[in-house]
XYZ file of C-alpha atoms in Angstrom:
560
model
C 131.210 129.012 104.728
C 132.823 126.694 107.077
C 134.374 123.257 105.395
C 132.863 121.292 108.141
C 129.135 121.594 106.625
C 127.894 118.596 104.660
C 128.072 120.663 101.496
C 127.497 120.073 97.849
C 128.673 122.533 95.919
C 132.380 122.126 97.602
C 132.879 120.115 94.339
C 133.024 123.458 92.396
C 136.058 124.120 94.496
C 138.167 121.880 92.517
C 140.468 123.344 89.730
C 139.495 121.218 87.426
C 136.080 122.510 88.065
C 137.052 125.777 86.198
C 134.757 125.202 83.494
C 131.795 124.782 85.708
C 132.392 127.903 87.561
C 132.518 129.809 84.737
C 128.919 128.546 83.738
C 127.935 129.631 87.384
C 129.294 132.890 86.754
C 126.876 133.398 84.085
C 123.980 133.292 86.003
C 125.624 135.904 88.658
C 127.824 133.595 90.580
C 131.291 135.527 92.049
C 134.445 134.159 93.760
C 132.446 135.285 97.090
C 129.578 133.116 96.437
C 131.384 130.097 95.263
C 132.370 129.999 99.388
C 128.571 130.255 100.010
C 125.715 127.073 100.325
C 123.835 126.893 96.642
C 120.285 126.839 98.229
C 117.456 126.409 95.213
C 114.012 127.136 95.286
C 111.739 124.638 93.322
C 108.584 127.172 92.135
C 105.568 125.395 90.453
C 104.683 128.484 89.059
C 102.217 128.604 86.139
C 99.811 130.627 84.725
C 97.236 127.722 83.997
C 95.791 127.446 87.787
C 94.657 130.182 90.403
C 96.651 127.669 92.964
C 99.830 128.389 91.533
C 99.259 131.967 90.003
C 101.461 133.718 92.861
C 103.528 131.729 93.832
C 106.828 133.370 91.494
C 106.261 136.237 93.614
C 106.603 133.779 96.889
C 109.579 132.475 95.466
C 111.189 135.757 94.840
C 110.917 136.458 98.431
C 112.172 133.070 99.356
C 114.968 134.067 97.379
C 115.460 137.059 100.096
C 115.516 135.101 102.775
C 118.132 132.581 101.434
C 120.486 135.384 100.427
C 119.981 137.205 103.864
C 120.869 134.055 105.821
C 124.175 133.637 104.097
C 123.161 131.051 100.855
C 123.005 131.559 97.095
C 119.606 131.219 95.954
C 118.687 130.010 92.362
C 114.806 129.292 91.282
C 113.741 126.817 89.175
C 110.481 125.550 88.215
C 108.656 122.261 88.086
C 104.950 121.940 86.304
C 101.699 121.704 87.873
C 97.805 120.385 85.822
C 94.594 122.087 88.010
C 92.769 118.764 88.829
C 89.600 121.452 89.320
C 90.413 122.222 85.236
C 90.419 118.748 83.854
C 88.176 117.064 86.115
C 85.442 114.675 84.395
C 87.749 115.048 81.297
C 90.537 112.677 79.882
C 92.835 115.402 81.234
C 92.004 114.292 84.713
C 94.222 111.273 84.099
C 97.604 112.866 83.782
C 96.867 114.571 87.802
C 98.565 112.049 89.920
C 100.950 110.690 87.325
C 102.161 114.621 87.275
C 102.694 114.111 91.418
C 105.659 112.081 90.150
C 106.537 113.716 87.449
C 107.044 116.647 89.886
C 109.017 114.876 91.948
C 111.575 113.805 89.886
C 111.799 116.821 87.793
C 112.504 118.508 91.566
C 114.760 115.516 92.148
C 116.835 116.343 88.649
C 117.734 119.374 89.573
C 118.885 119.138 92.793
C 120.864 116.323 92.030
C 122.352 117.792 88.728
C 123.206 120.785 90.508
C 124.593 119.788 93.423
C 122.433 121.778 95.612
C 123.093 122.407 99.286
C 119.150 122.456 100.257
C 115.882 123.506 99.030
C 112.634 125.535 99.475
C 109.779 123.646 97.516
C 106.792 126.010 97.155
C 103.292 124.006 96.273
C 99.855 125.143 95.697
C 97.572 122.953 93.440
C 96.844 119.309 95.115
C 99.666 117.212 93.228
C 102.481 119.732 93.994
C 102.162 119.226 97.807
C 102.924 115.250 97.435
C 105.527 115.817 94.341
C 107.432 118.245 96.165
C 107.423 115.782 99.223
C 108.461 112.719 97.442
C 111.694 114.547 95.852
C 112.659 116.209 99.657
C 112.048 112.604 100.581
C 114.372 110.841 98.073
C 117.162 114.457 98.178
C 120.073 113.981 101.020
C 119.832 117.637 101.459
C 117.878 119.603 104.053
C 114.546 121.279 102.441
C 111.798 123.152 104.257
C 108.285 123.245 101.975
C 106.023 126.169 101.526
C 102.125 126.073 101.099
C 101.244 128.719 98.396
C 97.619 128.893 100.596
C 94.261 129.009 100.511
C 91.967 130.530 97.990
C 89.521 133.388 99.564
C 86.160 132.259 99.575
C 83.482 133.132 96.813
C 80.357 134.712 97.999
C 76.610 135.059 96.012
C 73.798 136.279 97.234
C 75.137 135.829 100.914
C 76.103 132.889 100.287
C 79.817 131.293 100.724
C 81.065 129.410 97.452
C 84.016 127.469 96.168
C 84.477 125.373 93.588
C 82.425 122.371 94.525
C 79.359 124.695 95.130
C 80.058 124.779 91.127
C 80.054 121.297 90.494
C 77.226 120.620 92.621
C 75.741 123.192 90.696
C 75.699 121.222 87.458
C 73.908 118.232 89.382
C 71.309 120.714 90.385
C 70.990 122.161 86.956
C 70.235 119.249 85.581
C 68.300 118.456 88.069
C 65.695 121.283 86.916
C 66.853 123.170 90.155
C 68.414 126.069 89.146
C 68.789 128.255 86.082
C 70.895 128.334 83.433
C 71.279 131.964 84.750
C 71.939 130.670 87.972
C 74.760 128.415 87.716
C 76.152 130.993 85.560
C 76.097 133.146 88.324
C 77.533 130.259 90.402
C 80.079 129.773 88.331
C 81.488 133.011 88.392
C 81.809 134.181 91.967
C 83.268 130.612 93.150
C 86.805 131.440 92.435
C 87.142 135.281 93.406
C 91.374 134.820 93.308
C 94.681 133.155 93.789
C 95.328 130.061 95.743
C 94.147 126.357 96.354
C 90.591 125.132 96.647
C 89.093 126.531 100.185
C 87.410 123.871 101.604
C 89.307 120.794 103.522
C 90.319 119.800 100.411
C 93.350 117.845 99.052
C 95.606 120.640 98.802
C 95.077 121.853 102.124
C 94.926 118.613 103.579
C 98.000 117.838 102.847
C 99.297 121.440 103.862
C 98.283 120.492 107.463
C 99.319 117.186 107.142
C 103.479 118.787 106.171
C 102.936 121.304 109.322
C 102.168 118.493 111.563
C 104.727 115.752 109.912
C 107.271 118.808 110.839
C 108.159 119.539 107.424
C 106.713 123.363 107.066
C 107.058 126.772 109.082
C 104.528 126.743 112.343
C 100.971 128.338 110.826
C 102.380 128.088 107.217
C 99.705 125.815 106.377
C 96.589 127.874 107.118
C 98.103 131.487 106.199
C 95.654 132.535 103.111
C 97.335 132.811 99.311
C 97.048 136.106 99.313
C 97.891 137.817 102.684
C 100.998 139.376 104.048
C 101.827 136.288 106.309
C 102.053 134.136 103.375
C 105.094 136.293 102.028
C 106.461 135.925 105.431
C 106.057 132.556 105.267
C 108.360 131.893 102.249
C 110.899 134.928 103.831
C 111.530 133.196 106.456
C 111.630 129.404 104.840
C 114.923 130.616 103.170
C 116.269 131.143 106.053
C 114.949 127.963 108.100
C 116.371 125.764 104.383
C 119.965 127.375 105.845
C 119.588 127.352 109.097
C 119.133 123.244 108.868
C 122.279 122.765 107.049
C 124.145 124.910 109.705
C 122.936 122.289 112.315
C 122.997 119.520 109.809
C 119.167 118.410 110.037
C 117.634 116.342 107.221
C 114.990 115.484 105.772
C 115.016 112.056 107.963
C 115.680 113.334 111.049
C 112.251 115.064 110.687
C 110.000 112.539 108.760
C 110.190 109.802 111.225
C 107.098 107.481 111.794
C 106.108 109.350 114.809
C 105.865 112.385 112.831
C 103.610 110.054 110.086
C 101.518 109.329 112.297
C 101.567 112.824 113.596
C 100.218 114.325 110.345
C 97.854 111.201 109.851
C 96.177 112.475 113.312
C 96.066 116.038 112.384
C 93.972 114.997 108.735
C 91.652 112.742 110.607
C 90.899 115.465 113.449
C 90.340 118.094 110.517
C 88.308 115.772 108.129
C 90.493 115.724 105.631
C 90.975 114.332 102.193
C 91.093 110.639 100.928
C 93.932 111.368 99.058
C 95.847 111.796 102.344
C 95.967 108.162 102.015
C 97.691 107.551 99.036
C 100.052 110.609 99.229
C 101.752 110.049 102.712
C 102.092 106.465 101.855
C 103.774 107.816 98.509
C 106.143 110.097 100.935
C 106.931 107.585 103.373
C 107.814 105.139 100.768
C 109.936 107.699 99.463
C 112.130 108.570 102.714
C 111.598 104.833 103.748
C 109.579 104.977 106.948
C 107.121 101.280 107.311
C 103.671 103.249 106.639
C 100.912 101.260 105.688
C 97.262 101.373 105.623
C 97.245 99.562 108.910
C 98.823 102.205 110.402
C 95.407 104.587 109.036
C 93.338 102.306 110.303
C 95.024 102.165 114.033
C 94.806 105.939 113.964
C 91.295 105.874 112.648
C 89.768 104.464 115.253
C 91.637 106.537 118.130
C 91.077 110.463 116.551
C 88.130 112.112 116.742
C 86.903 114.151 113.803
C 86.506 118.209 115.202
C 86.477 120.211 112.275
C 83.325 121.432 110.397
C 85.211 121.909 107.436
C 83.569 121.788 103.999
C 83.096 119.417 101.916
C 81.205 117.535 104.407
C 81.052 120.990 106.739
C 80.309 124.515 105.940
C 83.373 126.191 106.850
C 86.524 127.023 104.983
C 90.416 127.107 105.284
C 90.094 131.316 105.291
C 87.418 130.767 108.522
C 90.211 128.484 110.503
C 92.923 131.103 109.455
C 91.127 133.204 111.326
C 90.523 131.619 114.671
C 93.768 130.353 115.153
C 94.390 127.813 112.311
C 96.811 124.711 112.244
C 98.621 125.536 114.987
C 96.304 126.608 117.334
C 94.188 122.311 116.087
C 97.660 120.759 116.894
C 98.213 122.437 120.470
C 94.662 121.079 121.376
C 95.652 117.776 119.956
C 99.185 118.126 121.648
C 97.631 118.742 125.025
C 95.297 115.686 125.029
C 98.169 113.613 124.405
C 96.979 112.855 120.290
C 100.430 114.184 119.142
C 104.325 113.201 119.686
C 105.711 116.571 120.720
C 108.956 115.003 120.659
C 109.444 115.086 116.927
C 112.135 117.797 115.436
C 110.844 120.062 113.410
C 112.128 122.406 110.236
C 112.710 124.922 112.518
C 115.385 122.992 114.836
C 112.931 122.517 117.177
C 110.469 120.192 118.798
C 106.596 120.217 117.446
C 106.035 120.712 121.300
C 108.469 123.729 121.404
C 106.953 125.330 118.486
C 103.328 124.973 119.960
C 104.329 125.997 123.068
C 103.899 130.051 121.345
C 100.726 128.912 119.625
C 97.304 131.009 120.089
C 94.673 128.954 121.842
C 91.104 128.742 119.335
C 89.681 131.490 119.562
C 86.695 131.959 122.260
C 83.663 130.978 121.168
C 84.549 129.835 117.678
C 82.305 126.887 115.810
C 84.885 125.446 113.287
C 86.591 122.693 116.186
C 84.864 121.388 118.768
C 85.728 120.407 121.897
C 87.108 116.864 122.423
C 84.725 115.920 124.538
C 81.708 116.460 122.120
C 83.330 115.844 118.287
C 81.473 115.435 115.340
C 82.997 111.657 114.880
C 84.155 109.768 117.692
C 86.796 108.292 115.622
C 88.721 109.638 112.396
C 86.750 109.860 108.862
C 88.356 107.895 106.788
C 88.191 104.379 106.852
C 89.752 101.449 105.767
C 87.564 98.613 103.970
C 88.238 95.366 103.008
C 86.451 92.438 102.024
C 86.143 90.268 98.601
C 85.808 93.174 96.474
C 88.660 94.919 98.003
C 90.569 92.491 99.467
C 94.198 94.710 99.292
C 91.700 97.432 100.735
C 89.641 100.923 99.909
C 89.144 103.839 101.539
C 85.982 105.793 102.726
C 85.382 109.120 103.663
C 82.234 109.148 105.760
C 82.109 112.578 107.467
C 78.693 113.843 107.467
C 77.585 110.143 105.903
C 74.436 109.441 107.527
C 74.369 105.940 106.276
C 76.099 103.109 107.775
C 75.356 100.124 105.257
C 74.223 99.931 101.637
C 72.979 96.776 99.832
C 72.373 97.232 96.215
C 72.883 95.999 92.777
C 76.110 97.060 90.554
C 75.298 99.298 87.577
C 78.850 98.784 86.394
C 80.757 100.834 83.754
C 84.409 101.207 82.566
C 84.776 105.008 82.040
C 83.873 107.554 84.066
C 82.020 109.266 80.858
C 79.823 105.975 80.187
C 78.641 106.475 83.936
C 78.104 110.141 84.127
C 76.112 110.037 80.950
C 73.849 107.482 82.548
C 73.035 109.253 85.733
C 72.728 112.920 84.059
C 70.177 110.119 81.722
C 68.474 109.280 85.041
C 69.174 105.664 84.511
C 70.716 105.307 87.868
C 68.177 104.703 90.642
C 67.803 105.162 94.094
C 69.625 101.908 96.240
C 71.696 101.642 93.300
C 75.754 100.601 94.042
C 77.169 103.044 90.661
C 81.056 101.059 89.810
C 82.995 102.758 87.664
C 85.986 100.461 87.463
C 89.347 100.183 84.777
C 90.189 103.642 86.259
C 93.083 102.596 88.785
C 96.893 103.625 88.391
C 97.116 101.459 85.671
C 93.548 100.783 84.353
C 93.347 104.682 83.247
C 96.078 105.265 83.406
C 96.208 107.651 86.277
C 93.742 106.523 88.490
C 91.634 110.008 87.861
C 89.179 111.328 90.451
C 85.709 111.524 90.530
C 84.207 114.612 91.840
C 82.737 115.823 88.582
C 80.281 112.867 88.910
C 80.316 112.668 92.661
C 78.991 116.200 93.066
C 76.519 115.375 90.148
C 74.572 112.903 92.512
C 75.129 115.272 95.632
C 73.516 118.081 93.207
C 70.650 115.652 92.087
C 69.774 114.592 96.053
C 71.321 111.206 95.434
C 74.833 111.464 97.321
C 73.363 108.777 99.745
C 70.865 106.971 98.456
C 73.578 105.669 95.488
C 76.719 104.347 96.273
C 79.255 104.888 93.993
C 82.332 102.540 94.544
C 85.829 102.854 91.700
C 89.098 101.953 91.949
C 90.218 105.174 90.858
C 90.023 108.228 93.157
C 87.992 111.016 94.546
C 88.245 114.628 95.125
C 89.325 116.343 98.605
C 85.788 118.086 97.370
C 83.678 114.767 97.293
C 81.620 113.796 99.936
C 78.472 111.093 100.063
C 78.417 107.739 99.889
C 81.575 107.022 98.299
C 84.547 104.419 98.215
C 87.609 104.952 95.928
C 91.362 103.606 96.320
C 89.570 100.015 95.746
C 92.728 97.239 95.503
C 93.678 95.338 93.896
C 92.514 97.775 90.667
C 90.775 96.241 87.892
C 93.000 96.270 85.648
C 95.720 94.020 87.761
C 93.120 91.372 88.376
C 91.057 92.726 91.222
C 87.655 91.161 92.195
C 86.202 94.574 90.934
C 87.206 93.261 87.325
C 84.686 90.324 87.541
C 82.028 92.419 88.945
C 78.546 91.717 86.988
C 75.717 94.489 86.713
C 73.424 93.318 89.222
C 75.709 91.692 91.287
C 74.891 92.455 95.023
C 77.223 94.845 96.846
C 77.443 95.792 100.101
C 79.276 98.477 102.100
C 79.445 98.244 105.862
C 80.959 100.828 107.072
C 80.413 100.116 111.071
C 82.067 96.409 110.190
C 84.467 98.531 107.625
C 83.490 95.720 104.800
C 82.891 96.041 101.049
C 81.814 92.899 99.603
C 79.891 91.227 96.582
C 77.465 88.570 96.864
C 79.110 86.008 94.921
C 80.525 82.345 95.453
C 84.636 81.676 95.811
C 83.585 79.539 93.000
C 81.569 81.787 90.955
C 84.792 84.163 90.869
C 86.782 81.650 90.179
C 84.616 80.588 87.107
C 84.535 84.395 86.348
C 88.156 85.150 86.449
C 89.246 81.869 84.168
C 87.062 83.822 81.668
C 88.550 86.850 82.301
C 91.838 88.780 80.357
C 93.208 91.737 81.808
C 92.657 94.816 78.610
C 95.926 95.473 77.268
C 98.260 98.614 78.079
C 99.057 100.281 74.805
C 99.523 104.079 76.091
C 102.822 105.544 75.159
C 104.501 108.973 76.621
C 103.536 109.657 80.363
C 100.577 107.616 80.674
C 102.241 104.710 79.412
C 105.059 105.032 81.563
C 103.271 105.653 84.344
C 100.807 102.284 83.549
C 104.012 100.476 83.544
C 105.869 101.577 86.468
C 103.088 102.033 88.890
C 102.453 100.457 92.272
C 99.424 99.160 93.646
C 97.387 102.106 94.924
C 97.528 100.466 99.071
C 101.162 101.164 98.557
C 100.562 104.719 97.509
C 100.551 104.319 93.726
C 104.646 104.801 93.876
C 106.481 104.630 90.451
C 109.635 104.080 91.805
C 108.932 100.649 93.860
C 111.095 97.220 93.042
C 109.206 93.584 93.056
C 110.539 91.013 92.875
C-alpha cells in the first residue's frame, strides 16, 4: 500500500497503536493487512423487509471484490423499517426519521474505525437517502449499491405490486371485490426479494444515485434477484478501491451539475415526490446550494417519458429489460438534458460511461420518444401560495385535472381521516387536509399512501383532493399535494385552516391557496398555540432537531 494514498488506517501504524492492532487481529487482521486500505461495507440487512432480505449475500460478494482489488473488507450493518409494513400505522412515523438514523449510524462507524472507503448497499426507500447522507458527510471515497427491484406479482394475468394491494382495500370497501379477492390480491403482489417495482421511492432514488454519478453504470435497474445484481456489488468493491488509488471523493462526484443531473433523470422517469426531500437532504449533506428552485427550473425544461407505474402500467423489471437506466440517460445525454462532463464512481465521465450503453430497445413502449412525451415538462411541481407559502410539491403524472376548488374537511391524524372516507363522509369536490403530520407535527412527517390508494380504490383519486404537510408514497398517485411548508406544527397557514374553508390547487399557475383574508389569518393565528412536543426517544429527537421539510427535513442543520 503506497504511503502516498490519503489513508486512514495509517494511524494503526503507530507503536503506540499496539493495542489496537491486536483488537484488529481478532477479527482476522495480519501484519500483511495492516499495509492494506480498511474498506467497510455498510449492509442494511434485515429479515423484517423483502427489500433488504438479500442483501447479506450482496455484501458478501462485495466483500470479494474489495479483497481482490487489494483492500481489507469488514461488514457492518445499519437498520432499515419497510414503509410498505407500517404504512397507515403509527409505525409509519419512525420511516424518515430512520433515513437519519441510518446515516449516522453509517457515519459512526466509519469514523470510529478509521475506514479508508465504503460500499453502502440499500434496498428499502429510507436506506437509499441514509446511506447518501453519511457518504455525503464521510471524507472517504464510497461507491453505493442498489439491492434492486422486486419481480413483479402476477393474478389472473394480471401484473401486481404492492399498491395493486392497497388499492385493493379501497375497492373492497368499495363493495368491488371480494373478501376472497383481495385475499388473492394480497398474496401474489410480493412474489420475492427486493424493493417495491413500480417507479417508486426506492427506485427513484436508485436512478437518481446512477445519474448523480454515485453508483456502477446499470446498477440501478439490475433486478434483486438476478446474476447482474451480484455483479453489481463484485465489482463496487473494487470501484470503492479503485477511487482511493486515484484519490476521488465523494465531492468530486456530487457536484451541482451532477444534482441536477439526477433531478433530470427522476423527472424524465416520473419519479417519486420524495426525490424532493431526499436530494435536498444529500446535498445539504455534501454542501452543494440545492433548493427547490432548482426543481422547479428543471421542472419546467424535462419532459416526462416513462410509463412507469404508479401513474403508468409498467415496472422497474419491464425497463430492466429494454435497456434500463442507462440506456434513459444516453437518450437524455444525446439531446443535450444531461452534463456528460460530471466524474463518475468509476473514474470516468457520465458521457464516457454511456458512450458503451445499449440504445432502448426497438420498438419498446416504456419511454417515448422526445418528441411525443407523456408530459411536456417534468411531474413534479412546485406550489406555493398562502397555504404553502415555503412551498409543496405535486406529483401530477397521469392527473387529468388541472384546478380544484373545494371546501377543507380538515383532520389532525391520518386515522381520524381514513376512518371518515372508508365512513363515506368525504364527498366528491371535497379538498381532504390531514395536517399536524410534518417533521415535527408527527413526528416524522409519515406518508400517506394507505389512504391515498383508498380514494384511488373507491374512484375518488381525482374528484378529492387530498392536501398534508406530511408525505406521500413513491406508490401514490391522484390528486395529491404533500411536503406543504411551513408544517403545521411550526406555524404554517395549514394550522389555521377551518373545515370549509375554500382551497384551491392550480396546478397550470402551480398555486395552492385558501380563500381567506390577510386579516382573517391574522385574527386566526393570534388565537392560535402551536400543540406541544412531548415525544421522548427517536421521535422526540427527531421533533427537536428537524429542519423545515423545503430544506429536506435535515437533522443536522444550524439556525441561527
Amino acid at each position: 500500500m503506497s504511503k502516498d494514498l490519503r489513508v486512514k488506517s495509517h494511524v494503526f501504524d503507530d507503536p503506540k497503536r499496539a493495542p489496537n492492532r491486536a483488537m484488529l487481529r481478532a477479527v482476522g487482521l495480519t501484519d500483511e493487512s495492516f499495509k492494506q486500505p480498511m474498506i467497510g461495507v455498510a449492509s442494511t440487512w434485515s429479515e423484517v423487509t423483502p427489500c433488504n432480505i438479500h442483501l447479506h449475500g450482496l455484501a458478501e460478494k462485495a466483500k470479494e471484490g474489495i479483497r481482490t482489488a487489494g483492500g481489507v473488507p469488514m461488514i457492518f450493518n445499519t437498520i432499515t423499517v419497510a414503509d410498505g409494513i407500517s404504512m397507515g400505522t403509527d409505525g409509519m412515523r419512525y420511516s424518515l426519521p430512520s433515513r437519519d438514523v441510518i446515516a449516522d449510524s453509517i457515519e459512526t462507524v466509519v469514523g470510529a474505525e478509521n475506514l479508508d472507503g465504503y460500499v453502502a448497499i440499500g434496498g428499502c426507500d429510507k436506506n437509499i437517502p441514509g446511506c447518501m447522507i453519511a457518504i455525503g458527510r464521510t471524507d472517504v471515497p464510497a461507491v453505493f449499491v442498489y439491492g434492486g427491484t422486486i419481480a413483479p406479482g402476477y393474478r389472473n394475468g394480471e401484473k401486481l405490486d404492492i399498491v395493486s394491494v392497497f388499492e385493493g382495500v379501497g375497492k373492497h370497501n368499495n363493495g368491488d371485490i371480494s373478501d376472497q379477492e383481495l385475499h388473492g390480491i394480497e398474496c401474489a403482489a410480493c412474489p420475492g426479494a427486493g424493493s417495491c417495482g413500480g417507479m417508486y421511492t426506492a427506485n427513484t432514488m436508485a436512478s437518481a444515485m446512477e445519474a448523480i454519478g454515485m453508483s456502477l453504470p446499470g446498477s440501478s435497474s439490475n433486478p434483486a434477484e438476478s446474476k447482474a445484481k451480484y455483479q453489481d456489488v463484485e465489482a463496487a468493491g473494487k470501484a470503492a478501491y479503485r477511487l482511493l488509488e486515484l484519490g476521488i471523493y465523494p465531492k468530486d462526484i456530487m457536484t451541482k451539475k451532477a444534482f441536477e443531473n439526477a433531478i433530470t433523470v427522476v423527472m424524465a422517469l416520473g419519479g417519486s415526490t420524495n426525490a424532493v426531500l431526499h436530494l435536498l437532504a444529500i446535498a445539504h449533506a455534501i454542501e452543494v446550494d440545492l433548493t427547490l428552485a432548482d426543481f422547479d427550473r428543471l421542472q419546467k425544461k424535462v419532459p416526462h417519458l416513462a410509463d412507469l407505474k404508479p401513474s403508468g402500467q409498467y415496472v422497474m423489471e419491464d425497463l430492466y429489460k429494454v435497456g434500463g437506466v442507462p440506456a434513459v440517460m444516453k437518450l437524455l445525454l444525446e439531446k443535450g438534458y444531461l452534463d456528460g462532463d460530471c466524474l463518475t464512481v468509476t473514474g470516468k465521465t457520465l458521457a464516457e460511461n454511456l458512450a458503451d450503453a445499449e440504445d432502448l430497445a426497438e420498438g419498446q413502449e416504456i419511454i417515448r420518444p422526445l418528441d411525443h412525451p407523456y408530459r411536456e415538462n417534468g411531474p413534479l411541481v412546485i406550489l406555493k401560495g398562502n397555504l404553502a407559502p415555503s412551498g409543496a410539491v405535486a406529483k401530477v403524472s397521469g392527473v387529468k385535472v388541472k384546478r380544484h376548488t373545494g371546501p377543507a374537511r380538515v383532520f389532525d391524524t391520518e386515522f381520524e381521516a381514513t376512518e371518515a372516507v372508508m365512513a363515506n363522509k368525504i364527498n366528491e369536490g371535497d379538498v381532504l387536509v390531514i395536517r399536524q403530520v410534518g417533521p415535527k407535527g408527527a413526528p416524522g412527517m409519515p406518508e400517506m399512501l394507505s389512504i391515498s390508494a383508498i380514494l384511488v380504490g373507491k374512484g375518488l383519486g381525482e374528484k378529492v383532493a387530498l392536501l398534508t404537510d406530511g408525505r406521500f408514497s413513491g406508490g401514490t398517485h391522484g390528486l395529491v399535494v404533500g411536503h406543504i411548508a411551513p408544517e403545521a406544527q411550526d406555524g404554517g397557514p395549514i394550522a389555521i385552516l377551518q373545515e370549509g374553508d375554500l382551497v384551491t390547487i392550480d396546478l397550470d399557475r402551480q398555486e395552492i391557496s385558501m380563500d381567506i383574508s390577510a386579516e382573517e389569518m391574522e385574527q386566526r393565528f393570534s388565537q392560535w398555540q402551536a400543540p406541544r412536543l412531548h415525544q421522548k426517544g427517536v421521535l422526540g429527537k427527531y421533533a427537536h432537531n428537524v429542519s423545515c421539510s423545503s430544506l429536506g427535513a435535515v437533522t443536522d442543520h444550524f439556525t441561527d
